[in-house]
Steps between C-alpha positions, in 0.01 A plus 500: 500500500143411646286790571366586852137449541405690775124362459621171613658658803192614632299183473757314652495699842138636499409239730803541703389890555149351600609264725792737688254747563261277698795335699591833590182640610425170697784478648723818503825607311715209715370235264658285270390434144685104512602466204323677204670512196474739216623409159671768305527363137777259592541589837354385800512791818400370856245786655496503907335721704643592825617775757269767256649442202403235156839372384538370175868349393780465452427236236594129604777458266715836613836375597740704640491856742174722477584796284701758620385843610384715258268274308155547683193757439271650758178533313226701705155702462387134429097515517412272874281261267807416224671170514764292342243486193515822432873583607732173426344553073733849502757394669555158365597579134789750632709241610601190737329574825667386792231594762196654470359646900133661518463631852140423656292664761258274768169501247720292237499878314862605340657821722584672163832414380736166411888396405608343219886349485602455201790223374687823344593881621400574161138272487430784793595805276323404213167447752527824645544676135205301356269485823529809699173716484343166298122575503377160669126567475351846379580825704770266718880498394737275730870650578787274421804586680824355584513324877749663754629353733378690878641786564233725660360536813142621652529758732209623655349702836719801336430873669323635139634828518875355503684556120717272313818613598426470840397155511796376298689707727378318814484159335873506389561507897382165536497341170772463236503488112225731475440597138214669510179622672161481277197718606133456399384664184574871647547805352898561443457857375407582856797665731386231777412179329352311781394147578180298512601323874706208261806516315669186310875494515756365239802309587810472291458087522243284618761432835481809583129546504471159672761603753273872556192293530660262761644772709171714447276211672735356792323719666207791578691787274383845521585803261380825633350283820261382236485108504609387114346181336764383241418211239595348186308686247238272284693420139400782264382716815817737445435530067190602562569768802773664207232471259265695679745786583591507098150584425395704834311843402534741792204650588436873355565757782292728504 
């Protein structure tokens, strides 16, 4: 078997990183890279830019479905100034990938994170295992983790001094499938664990948090005659809220 060269990976879409970025700063995230290819050892991925995202796949001789759930990453903490160059040389050598998505911003600047789908539920494993907490550059790790499908929602405009229990308890009279309620990084040793004005809530299914949000935003709805904003939380958005409350220090009292 041939080995990978990752070298010749980057030479063959350092231009392509060039020229995105001006066509994105020129004329905004809605514009199309027409047809730039990027060769991959033997195979040749079409790159477009549009809607915010750079999309590069699936390759042009995939016959057949996409692959099935369970065989795409969500990679984030990705430095704003990293590109394909940097990120498609890790991921490459893992396995067959399907689809690779970097999502943009309007200065042609990456918002932080990507999704790679894989040809195999096991391709996506063996990334995660080898790639989470990779050190891309010095002092800067990236998190691999496995993509879920939605099943949070964004709730925000919360009274603050209104506990968990409370909320699911007023939620479940208007919602259904409610797994569970996650609070900012707050101290649970307190008798009162309160929240920071925004809660995200789980659903048992990604219907039944699309059915919540629906219902939610027909119209003005108020809990506590406070006026609630709910939204689909930003992919990752949730880890990291769950990540901060595993490594919260309380504040001495004194």
């Amino acid at each position: 078997m041939t080995k990978r060269n990752p070298g010749s990976l980057k030479k063959g879409i350092e231009l392509l990183n060039t020229h995105a970025v001006e066509m994105a700063r020129n004329m905004g995230t809605h514009a199309s890279l027409n047809a730039q290819r990027v060769l991959v050892e033997d195979t040749v991925y079409i790159v477009t830019q549009i809607n915010g995202q750079r999309k590069c796949g699936p390759p042009p001789d995939w016959e057949g479905s996409p692959p099935p759930r369970g065989c795409e990453v969500f990679i984030r903490n990705i430095p704003h100034d990293a590109y394909e160059n940097e990120l498609l040389p890790l991921f490459h050598p893992v396995g067959r990938i399907y689809e690779f998505r970097l999502m943009m911003d309007y200065t042609g600047s990456t918002r932080g994170f990507a999704f790679v789908n894989y040809s195999h539920e096991r391709e996506a494993i063996s990334a995660i295992e080898r790639l989470d907490n990779h050190t891309l550059r010095p002092g800067h790790s990236i998190r691999v983790l496995m993509s879920m499908d939605k099943r949070h929602i964004y709730i925000g405009g919360l009274p603050q001094d209104k506990c968990k229990m409370e909320i699911l308890e007023r939620l479940n009279w208007v919602t259904d499938g409610i797994e569970d309620v996650i609070l900012g990084p707050v101290d649970d040793r307190a008798t009162r664990p309160t929240n920071y004005g925004f809660v995200y809530v789980q659903y048992i299914s990604h219907d039944k948090a699309t059915m919540a949000r629906r219902k939610l935003m027909r119209y003005p709805f108020y809990l506590w005659d406070k006026l609630i904003d709910v939204q689909w939380p930003d992919p990752g958005e949730v880890a990291m809220v769950q990540d901060l409350r595993h490594s919260f220090i309380p504040f001495p009292l004194f």
